[in-house]
CSV table of C-alpha atoms in Angstrom, one decimal:
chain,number,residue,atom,x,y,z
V,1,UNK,CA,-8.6,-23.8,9.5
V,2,UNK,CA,-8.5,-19.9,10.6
V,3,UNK,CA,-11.7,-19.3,12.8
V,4,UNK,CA,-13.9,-16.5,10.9
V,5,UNK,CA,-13.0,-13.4,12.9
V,6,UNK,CA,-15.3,-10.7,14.2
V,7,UNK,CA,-13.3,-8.6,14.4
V,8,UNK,CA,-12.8,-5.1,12.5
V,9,UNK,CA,-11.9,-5.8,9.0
V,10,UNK,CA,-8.0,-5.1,8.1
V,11,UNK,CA,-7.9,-2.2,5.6
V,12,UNK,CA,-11.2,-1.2,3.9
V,13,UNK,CA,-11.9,2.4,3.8
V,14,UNK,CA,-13.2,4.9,6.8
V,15,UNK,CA,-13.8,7.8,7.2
V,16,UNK,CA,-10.7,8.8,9.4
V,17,UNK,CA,-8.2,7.1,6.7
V,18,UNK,CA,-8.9,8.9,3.6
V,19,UNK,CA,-6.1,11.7,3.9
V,20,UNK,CA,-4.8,10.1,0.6
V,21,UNK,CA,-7.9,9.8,-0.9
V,22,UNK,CA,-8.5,13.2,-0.3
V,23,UNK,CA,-5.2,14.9,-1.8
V,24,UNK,CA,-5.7,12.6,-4.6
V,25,UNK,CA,-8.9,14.2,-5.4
V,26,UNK,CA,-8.0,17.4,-5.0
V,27,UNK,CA,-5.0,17.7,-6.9
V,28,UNK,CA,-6.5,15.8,-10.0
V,29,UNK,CA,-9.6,18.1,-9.3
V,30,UNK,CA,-7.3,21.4,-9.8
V,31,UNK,CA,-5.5,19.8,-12.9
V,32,UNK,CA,-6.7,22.3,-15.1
V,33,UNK,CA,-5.7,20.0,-18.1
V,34,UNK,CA,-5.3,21.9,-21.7
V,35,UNK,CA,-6.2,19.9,-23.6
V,36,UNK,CA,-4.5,21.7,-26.7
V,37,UNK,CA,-1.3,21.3,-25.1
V,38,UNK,CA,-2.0,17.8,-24.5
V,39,UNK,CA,-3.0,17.2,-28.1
V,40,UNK,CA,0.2,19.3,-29.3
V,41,UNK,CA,2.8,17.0,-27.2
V,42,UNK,CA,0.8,13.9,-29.4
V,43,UNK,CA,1.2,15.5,-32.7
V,44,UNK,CA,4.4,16.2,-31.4
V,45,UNK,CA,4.9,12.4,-31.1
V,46,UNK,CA,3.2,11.7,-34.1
V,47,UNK,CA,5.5,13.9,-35.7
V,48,UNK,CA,8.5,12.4,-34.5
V,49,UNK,CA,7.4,8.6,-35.1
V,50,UNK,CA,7.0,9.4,-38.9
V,51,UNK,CA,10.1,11.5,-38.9
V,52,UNK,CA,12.0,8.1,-37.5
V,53,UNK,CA,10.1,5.5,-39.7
V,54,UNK,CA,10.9,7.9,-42.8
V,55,UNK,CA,14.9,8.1,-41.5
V,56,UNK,CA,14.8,4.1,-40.8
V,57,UNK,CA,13.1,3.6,-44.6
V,58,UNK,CA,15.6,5.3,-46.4
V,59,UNK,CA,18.3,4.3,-44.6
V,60,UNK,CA,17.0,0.3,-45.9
V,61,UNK,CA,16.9,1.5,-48.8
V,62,UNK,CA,20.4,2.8,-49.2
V,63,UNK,CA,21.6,-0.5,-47.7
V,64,UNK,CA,19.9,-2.3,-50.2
V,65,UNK,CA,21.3,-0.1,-53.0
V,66,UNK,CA,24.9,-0.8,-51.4
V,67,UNK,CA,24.2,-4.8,-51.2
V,68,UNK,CA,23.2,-4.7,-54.8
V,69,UNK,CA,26.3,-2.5,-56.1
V,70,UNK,CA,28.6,-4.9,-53.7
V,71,UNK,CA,26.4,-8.1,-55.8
V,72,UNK,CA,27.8,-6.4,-59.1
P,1,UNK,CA,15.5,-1.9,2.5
P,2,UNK,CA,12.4,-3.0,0.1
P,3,UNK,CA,12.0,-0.9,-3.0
P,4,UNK,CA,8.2,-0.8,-3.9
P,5,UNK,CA,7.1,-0.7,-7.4
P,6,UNK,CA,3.8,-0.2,-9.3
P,7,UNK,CA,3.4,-1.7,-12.9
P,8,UNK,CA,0.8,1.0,-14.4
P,9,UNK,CA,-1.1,1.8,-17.4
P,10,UNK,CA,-3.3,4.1,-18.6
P,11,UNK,CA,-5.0,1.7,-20.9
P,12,UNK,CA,-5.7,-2.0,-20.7
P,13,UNK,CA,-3.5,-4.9,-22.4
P,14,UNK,CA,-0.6,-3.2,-22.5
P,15,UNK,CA,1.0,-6.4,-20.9
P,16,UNK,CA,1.0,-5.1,-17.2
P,17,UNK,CA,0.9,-8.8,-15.8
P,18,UNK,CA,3.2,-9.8,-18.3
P,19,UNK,CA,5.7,-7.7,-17.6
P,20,UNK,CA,5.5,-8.0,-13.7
P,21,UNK,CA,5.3,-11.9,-13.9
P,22,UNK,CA,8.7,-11.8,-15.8
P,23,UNK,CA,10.1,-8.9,-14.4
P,24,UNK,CA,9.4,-10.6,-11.3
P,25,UNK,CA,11.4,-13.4,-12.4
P,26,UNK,CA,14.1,-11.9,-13.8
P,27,UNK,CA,15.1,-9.6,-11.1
P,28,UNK,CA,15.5,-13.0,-9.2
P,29,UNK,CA,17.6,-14.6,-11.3
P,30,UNK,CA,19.6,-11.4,-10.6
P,31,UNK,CA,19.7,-12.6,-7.0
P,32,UNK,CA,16.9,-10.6,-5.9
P,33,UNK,CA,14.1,-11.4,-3.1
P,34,UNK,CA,10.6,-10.2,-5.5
P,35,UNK,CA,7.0,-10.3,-3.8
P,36,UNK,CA,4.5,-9.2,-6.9
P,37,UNK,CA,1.1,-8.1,-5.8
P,38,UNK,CA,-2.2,-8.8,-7.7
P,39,UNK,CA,-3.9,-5.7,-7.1
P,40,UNK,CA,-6.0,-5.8,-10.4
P,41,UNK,CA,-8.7,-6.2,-8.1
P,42,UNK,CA,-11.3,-6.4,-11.2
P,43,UNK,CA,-9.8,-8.7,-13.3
P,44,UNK,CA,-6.8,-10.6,-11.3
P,45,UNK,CA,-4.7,-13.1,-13.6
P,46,UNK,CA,-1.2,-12.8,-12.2
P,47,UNK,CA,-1.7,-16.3,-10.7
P,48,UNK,CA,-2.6,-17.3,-14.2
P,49,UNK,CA,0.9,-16.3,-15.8
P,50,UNK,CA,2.5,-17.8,-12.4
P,51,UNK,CA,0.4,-21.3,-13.5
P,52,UNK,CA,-0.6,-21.3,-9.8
P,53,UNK,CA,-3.4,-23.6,-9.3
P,54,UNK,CA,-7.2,-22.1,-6.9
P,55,UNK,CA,-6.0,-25.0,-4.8
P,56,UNK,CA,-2.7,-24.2,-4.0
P,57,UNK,CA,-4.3,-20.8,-3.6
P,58,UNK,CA,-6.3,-20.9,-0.5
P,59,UNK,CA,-6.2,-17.4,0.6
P,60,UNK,CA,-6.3,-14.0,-0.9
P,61,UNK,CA,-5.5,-10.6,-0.5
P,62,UNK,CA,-9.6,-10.0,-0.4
P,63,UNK,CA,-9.4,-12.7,2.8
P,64,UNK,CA,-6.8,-10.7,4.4
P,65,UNK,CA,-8.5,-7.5,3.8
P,66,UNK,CA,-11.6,-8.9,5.1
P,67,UNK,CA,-9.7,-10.6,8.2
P,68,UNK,CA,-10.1,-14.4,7.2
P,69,UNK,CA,-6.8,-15.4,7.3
P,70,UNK,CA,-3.5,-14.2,8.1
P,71,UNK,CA,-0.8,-12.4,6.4
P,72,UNK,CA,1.4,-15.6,5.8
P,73,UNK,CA,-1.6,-17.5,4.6
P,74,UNK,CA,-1.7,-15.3,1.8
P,75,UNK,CA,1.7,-15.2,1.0
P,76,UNK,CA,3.0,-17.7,-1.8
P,77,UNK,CA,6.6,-18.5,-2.0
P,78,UNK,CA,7.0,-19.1,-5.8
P,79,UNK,CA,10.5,-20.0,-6.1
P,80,UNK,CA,10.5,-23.9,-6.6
P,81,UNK,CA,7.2,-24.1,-8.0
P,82,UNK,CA,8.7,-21.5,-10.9
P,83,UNK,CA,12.4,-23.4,-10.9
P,84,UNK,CA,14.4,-20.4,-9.6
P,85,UNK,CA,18.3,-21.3,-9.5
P,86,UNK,CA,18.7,-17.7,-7.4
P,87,UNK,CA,16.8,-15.3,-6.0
P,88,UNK,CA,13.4,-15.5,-4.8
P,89,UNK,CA,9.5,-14.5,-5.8
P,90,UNK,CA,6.3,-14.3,-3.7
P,91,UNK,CA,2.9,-14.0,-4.6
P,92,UNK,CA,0.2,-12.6,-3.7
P,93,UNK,CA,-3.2,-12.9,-5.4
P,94,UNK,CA,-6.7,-11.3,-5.4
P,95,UNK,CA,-10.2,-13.6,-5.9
P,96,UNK,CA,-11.9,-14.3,-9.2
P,97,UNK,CA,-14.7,-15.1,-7.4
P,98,UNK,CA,-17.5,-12.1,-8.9
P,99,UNK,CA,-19.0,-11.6,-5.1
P,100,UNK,CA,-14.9,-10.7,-3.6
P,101,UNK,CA,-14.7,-8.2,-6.4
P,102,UNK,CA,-17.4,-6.6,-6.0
P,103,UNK,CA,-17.0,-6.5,-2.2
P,104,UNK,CA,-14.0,-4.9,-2.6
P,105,UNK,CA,-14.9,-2.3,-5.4
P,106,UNK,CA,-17.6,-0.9,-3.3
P,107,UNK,CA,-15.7,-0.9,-0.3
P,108,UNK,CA,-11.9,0.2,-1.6
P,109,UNK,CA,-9.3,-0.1,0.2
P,110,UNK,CA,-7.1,1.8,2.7
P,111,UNK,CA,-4.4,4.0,1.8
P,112,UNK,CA,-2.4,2.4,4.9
P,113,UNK,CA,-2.7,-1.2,2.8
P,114,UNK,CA,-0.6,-0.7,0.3
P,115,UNK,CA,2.4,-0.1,3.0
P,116,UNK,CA,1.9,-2.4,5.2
P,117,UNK,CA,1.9,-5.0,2.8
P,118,UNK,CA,5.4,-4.1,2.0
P,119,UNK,CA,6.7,-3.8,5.1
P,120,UNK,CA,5.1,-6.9,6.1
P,121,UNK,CA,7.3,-8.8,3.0
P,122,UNK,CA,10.1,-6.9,4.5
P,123,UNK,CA,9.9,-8.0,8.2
P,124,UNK,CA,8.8,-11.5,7.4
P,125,UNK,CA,10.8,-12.4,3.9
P,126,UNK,CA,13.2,-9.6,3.6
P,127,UNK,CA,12.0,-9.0,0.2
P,128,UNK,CA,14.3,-6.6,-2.0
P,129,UNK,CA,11.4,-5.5,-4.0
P,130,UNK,CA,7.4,-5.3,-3.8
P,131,UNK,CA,5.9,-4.8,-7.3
P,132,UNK,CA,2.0,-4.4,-7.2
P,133,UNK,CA,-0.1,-5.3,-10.6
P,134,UNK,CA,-2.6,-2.7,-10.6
P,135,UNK,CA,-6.0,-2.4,-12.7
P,136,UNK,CA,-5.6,0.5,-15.7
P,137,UNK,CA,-6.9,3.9,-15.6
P,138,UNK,CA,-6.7,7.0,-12.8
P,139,UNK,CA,-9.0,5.1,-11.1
P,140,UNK,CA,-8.3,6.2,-6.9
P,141,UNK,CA,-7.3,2.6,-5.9
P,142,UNK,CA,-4.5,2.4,-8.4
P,143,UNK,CA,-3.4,6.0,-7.9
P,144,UNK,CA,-3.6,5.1,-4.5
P,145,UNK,CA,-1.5,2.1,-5.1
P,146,UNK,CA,1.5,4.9,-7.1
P,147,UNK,CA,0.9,7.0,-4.1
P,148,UNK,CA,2.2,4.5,-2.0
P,149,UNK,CA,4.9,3.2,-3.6
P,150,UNK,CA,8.4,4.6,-4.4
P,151,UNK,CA,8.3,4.4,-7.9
P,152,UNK,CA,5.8,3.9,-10.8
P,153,UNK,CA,6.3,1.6,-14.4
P,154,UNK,CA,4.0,3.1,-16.4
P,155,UNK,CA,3.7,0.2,-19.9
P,156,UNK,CA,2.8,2.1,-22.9
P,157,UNK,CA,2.1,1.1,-26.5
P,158,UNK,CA,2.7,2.8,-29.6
P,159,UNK,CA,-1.0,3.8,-29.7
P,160,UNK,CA,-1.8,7.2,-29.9
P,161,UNK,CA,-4.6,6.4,-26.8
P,162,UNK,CA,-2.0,4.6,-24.6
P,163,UNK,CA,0.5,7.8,-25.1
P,164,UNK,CA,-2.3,10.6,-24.7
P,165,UNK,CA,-2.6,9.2,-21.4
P,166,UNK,CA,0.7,8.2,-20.4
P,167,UNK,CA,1.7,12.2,-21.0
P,168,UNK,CA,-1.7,12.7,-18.5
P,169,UNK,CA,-0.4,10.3,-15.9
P,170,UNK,CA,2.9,11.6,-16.1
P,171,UNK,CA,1.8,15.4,-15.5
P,172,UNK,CA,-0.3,13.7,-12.5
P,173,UNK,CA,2.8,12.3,-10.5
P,174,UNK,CA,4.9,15.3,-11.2
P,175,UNK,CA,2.5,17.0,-9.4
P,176,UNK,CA,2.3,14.7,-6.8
P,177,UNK,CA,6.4,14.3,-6.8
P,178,UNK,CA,6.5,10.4,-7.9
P,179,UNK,CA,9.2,8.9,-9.0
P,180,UNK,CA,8.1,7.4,-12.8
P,181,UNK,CA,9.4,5.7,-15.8
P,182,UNK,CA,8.0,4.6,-19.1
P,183,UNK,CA,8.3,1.0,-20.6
P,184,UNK,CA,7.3,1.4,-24.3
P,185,UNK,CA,5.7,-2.8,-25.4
P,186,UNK,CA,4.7,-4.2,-28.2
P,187,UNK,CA,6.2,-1.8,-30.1
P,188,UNK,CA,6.6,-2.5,-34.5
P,189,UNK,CA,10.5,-3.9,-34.8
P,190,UNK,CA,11.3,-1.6,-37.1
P,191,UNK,CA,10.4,1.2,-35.0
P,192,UNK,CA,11.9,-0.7,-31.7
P,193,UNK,CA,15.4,-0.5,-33.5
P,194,UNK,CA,15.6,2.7,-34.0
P,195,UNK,CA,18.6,4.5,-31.7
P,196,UNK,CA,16.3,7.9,-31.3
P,197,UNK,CA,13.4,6.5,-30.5
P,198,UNK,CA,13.9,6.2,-26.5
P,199,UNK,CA,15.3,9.8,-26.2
P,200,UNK,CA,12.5,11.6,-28.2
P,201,UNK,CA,10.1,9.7,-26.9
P,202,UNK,CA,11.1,10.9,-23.3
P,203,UNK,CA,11.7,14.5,-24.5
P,204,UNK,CA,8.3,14.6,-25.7
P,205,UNK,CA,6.0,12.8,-23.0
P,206,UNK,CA,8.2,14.2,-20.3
P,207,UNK,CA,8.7,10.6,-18.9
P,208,UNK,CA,12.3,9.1,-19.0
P,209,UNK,CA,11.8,5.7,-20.9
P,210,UNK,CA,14.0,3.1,-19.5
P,211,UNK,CA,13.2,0.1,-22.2
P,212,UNK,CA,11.6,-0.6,-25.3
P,213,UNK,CA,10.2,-4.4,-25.7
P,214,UNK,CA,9.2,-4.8,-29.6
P,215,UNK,CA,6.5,-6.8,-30.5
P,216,UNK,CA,6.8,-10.6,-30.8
P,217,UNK,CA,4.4,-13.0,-32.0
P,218,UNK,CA,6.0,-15.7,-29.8
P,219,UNK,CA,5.1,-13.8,-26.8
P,220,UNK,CA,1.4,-13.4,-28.0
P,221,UNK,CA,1.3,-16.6,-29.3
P,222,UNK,CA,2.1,-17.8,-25.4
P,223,UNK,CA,-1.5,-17.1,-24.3
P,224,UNK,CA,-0.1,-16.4,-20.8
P,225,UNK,CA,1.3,-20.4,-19.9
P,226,UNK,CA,3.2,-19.7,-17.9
P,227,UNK,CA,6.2,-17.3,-17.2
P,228,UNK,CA,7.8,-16.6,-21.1
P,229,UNK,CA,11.3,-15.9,-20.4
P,230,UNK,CA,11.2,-18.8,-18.2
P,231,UNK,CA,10.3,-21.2,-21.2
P,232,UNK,CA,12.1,-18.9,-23.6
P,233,UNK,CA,15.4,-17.6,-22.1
P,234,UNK,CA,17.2,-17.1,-25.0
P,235,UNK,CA,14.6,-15.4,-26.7
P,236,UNK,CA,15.1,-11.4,-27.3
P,237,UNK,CA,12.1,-10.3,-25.6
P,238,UNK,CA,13.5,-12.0,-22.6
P,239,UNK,CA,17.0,-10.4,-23.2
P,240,UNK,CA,15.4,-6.9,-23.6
P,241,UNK,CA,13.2,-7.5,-20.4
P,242,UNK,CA,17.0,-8.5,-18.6
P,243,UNK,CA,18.6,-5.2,-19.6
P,244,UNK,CA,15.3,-2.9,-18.4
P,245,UNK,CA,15.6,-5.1,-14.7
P,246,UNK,CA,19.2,-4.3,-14.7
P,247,UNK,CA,18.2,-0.6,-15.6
P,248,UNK,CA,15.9,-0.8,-12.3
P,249,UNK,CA,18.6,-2.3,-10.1
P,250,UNK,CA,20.9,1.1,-11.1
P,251,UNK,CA,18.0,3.3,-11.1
P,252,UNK,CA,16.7,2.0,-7.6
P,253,UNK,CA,20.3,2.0,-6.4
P,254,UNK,CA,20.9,5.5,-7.0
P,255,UNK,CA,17.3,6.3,-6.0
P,256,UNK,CA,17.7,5.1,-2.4
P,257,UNK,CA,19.1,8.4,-1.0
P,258,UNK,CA,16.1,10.3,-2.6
P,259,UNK,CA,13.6,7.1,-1.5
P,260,UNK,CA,15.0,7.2,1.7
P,261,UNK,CA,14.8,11.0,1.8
P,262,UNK,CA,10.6,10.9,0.6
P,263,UNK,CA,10.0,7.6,3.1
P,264,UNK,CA,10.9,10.0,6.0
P,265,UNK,CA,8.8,13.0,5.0
C-alpha cells in the first residue's frame, strides 16, 4: 500500500503554471466571432446536404426505373 | 516517437469514448503500442467500454494528480485482458467517485500534465500513441488537453448543433496552429454513401474529414459492453473505423517532420 504523501500535489493549477491557461483565454477572448459568417458556412452545409440527398434520391430512382425496364 | 491525440467534441454523445476505445484497439491490431487517457474528468466511462472492473482499478489519474500513488500504479496494461493478438493498449482512468470530480473541477489541472503523461508512456512503455478522451465543449481543461497534444479528432454528427461548433472549434485551433481532423459518426447511410460528401463537407467547415462512420443500430444497440469491433470484427462500422486508423498512421507518418518541427518550438 503507497503511504499517503505530504507532499506538494503533482499537477493541479498555480499561479506560476498558467501560461497556457492564459493564451488560451486570450486568444478565444479576441475571437471576434461573426456570427453571420458562422451561420452562412451552416446554411452553406445545409445547402449542400439537401443538394446530395436530392442527387442520391434521384439517382435510386433511376436505378429502380433501369431494374424495372431490365424485369420487362 | 509518441504521437499524442485528443478525441474532441463540441457537443456530447457524439461517441467520443467509443471511438477512442476502438480506435484504441484497432490501431493495435495494426501493431501499434496505444495508452488512451480518461480525461472526461466529469463523467469518465472509458473503463466502462474497456469492461474494466473498480477492482482491478485501484488507482486513478485523480490519485496521481493528487500524489497517492505512482505513475505505474495508474497505468493499466489492457492487452490480455482485451485479447490482443498484436500490438498493445494501456489505460488510464479518472474516478467516478462525486467528491474526486469535484476536487478536480475546482482545482483543474496543469498545463504541464497533459505532457508528462505522454512522455511518461513513452519512457516507461514506449507507447506509439497517447489518445486522451476529453469532456465536450471549449471548456479550458479540454482545450488545454488540444493544446498539448499534436493533433486533435474532433467527432461530429450530422446535427446542425454539432457542426456549428465544429466550424467554431476549427477556427479556434487555426488560430492557435493545431493540427485537426474531423470524424463525421452516426451519420444516416444514405447520406454516409455518398462520394461528395467528405470533400464538401471539408470545403465548407474548413476541417479536412478523414472518415465517415454511418449510423448502425448494432453499435447503439451494444450499450457500451465492451469493445464493438472486438465482438464484431466483421461488422462495417469496424471496417470503416480500420480504414480512418490507417488514415492516422499516414497522416501521423507524414506529420512527424511538422510534429517534430512544433515539439521543438
Amino acid at each position: 500500500m503507497v503511504a499517503m504523501s505530504k507532499g506538494r500535489d503533482h499537477f493541479t493549477t498555480s499561479d506560476s503554471d498558467n501560461g497556457l491557461r492564459d493564451r488560451i483565454r486570450a486568444v478565444m477572448s479576441e475571437m471576434n466571432t461573426n456570427t453571420e459568417e458562422v451561420e452562412d458556412v451552416i446554411s452553406k452545409f445545409e445547402s449542400k446536404l439537401d443538394d446530395i440527398s436530392n442527387r442520391l434520391d434521384r439517382l435510386e430512382n433511376r436505378v429502380s426505373r433501369l431494374e424495372r425496364h431490365l424485369d420487362l | 516517437m509518441t504521437v499524442t491525440c485528443v478525441v474532441h467534441s463540441y457537443r456530447g454523445g457524439t461517441g467520443k469514448s467509443t471511438t477512442t476505445a476502438n480506435l484504441s484497439v484497432l490501431l493495435a491490431a495494426l501493431g501499434k503500442k496505444v495508452a488512451t487517457i480518461d480525461m472526461d474528468i466529469t463523467s469518465p466511462g472509458l473503463h466502462v467500454i474497456y469492461n474494466v472492473s473498480s477492482q482491478s482499478m485501484k488507482y486513478t489519474l485523480n490519485d496521481y494528480i493528487y500524489n497517492r500513488c505512482s505513475f505505474e500504479e495508474v497505468v493499466l496494461d489492457l492487452t490480455s485482458h482485451l485479447k490482443l493478438p498484436r500490438g498493445a493498449v494501456y489505460f488510464l482512468g479518472s474516478s467516478m467517485k462525486p467528491e474526486e470530480i469535484v476536487k478536480v473541477i475546482r482545482e483543474g489541472y496543469n498545463e504541464k500534465f497533459f505532457r508528462h503523461v505522454a512522455e511518461k508512456l513513452y519512457q516507461q512503455h514506449n507507447v506509439d500513441y497517447v489518445i486522451f478522451d476529453t469532456h465536450p465543449g471549449l471548456n479550458e481543461d479540454t482545450l488545454l488537453a488540444i493544446m498539448s497534444s499534436d493533433i486533435s479528432l474532433l467527432l461530429m454528427r450530422m446535427d446542425k448543433q454539432d457542426v456549428t461548433g465544429t466550424y467554431i472549434t476549427s477556427q479556434i485551433l487555426k488560430k492557435f496552429g493545431r493540427i485537426s481532423y474531423v470524424i463525421m459518426n452516426m451519420i444516416p447511410p444514405n447520406l454516409a454513401d455518398s462520394p461528395d460528401l467528405t470533400s464538401e463537407v471539408s470545403k465548407i467547415i474548413e476541417a479536412s474529414v478523414i472518415g465517415v462512420l454511418p449510423f448502425y443500430e448494432e453499435v447503439l444497440s451494444h450499450r457500451s459492453r465492451g469493445v464493438f469491433c472486438l465482438h464484431h470484427p466483421q461488422h462495417p462500422y469496424s471496417s470503416q473505423l480500420l480504414k480512418i486508423s490507417r488514415r492516422l498512421l499516414e497522416l501521423t507518418a507524414t506529420e512527424t517532420q511538422t510534429i517534430d518541427l512544433m515539439k521543438s518550438k
